[in-house]
Amino acid sequence: MAIELKSPEEIEIMREAGRIVAQVLRMLVAAVRPGVVERDLDEIVRREYKARGATPTFLGYHGYPATVCVSINDEIVHGIPGDRVIREGDIVSLDLGATYRGFVGDSAITVGAGEVSEEKDRLIRVTEESLWKGIEAARPGARMGDVSWAIQEHAEQNGFSVVREYVGHGIGRAMHEEPQVPNFGAPHKGLELREGMVLALEPMLNTGDWRTKRDDDNWTVRTADGGLSAHFEHTIAITKDGPVVLTLP
Ligand code: MF3
Ligand code: CO
């Protein structure tokens, strides 16, 4: 399958999908605090998507049973929200997708519940900064490796590792399109980025090693060594003027 370039009109619709994701993600962030049950977050998404005419992209995707992924502490991605209670000091990664007028928006954020340790706070901050380094590098004429390297360099300079087994992706009518967007790589290498590409950049940073393992639920991905992990994601369009972030309120 070739890369599907999007027209300015299609990017406008994707901005609407992205806005919905961002607005609802913001509500989830406001809801995260010690004592909250994960499943309540899934309920918020169902209610708010209904009100906005959006459908939850993740629900039923390869059988995924919820509208949002909730991944805590050493969990990296794809945690299923259940009866677990969020506790003081947890770091909570929230990953959310919306389908609206046939297009998908995808975004993730990591937040602390109550007071978190200095290490957790720094992991969250550096992961978000790494995402923005990648976004700034995503312009026409640059190569995929420039984006990957911008993310990796910032992470590793700050003493964190980047997950290799899960990567960002092209996005459009489908959540996962070509090309893959690795969070590690070499500058000036790889695919040339072009106007009309829409990509989901999603660095996952660990305090320890980058290796991962999967739980028996076949979804939850966590660090192999038990270290902490944070995840940030935005859906962006590459335009002639540079990157435009679609998953903002
Ligand atoms: N945002 C994620 C991704 O791009 C999560 C999707 S996994 C799902 O892969 F199964 F929950 F949909
Ligand atoms: Co994604």
JSON list of C-alpha atoms in Angstrom, two decimals, residues 57-58 61 97 104-106 169-177 200:
[
{"chain": "A", "resi": 57, "resn": "THR", "atom": "CA", "xyz": [-11.85, 4.25, 17.02]},
{"chain": "A", "resi": 58, "resn": "PHE", "atom": "CA", "xyz": [-10.22, 1.85, 19.47]},
{"chain": "A", "resi": 61, "resn": "TYR", "atom": "CA", "xyz": [-10.10, -2.62, 16.90]},
{"chain": "A", "resi": 97, "resn": "GLY", "atom": "CA", "xyz": [-8.77, 7.91, 19.15]},
{"chain": "A", "resi": 104, "resn": "VAL", "atom": "CA", "xyz": [-9.37, 9.40, 12.59]},
{"chain": "A", "resi": 105, "resn": "GLY", "atom": "CA", "xyz": [-7.58, 11.50, 15.19]},
{"chain": "A", "resi": 106, "resn": "ASP", "atom": "CA", "xyz": [-5.19, 9.87, 17.69]},
{"chain": "A", "resi": 169, "resn": "HIS", "atom": "CA", "xyz": [2.13, 5.74, 12.01]},
{"chain": "A", "resi": 170, "resn": "GLY", "atom": "CA", "xyz": [0.43, 7.36, 9.09]},
{"chain": "A", "resi": 171, "resn": "ILE", "atom": "CA", "xyz": [-3.25, 8.09, 9.80]},
{"chain": "A", "resi": 172, "resn": "GLY", "atom": "CA", "xyz": [-6.33, 9.08, 7.82]},
{"chain": "A", "resi": 173, "resn": "ARG", "atom": "CA", "xyz": [-9.46, 7.08, 7.03]},
{"chain": "A", "resi": 174, "resn": "ALA", "atom": "CA", "xyz": [-7.71, 4.27, 8.91]},
{"chain": "A", "resi": 175, "resn": "MET", "atom": "CA", "xyz": [-6.00, 4.66, 12.28]},
{"chain": "A", "resi": 176, "resn": "HIS", "atom": "CA", "xyz": [-2.89, 2.88, 11.05]},
{"chain": "A", "resi": 177, "resn": "GLU", "atom": "CA", "xyz": [-1.67, 3.75, 7.57]},
{"chain": "A", "resi": 200, "resn": "ALA", "atom": "CA", "xyz": [0.74, 10.19, 14.41]}
]
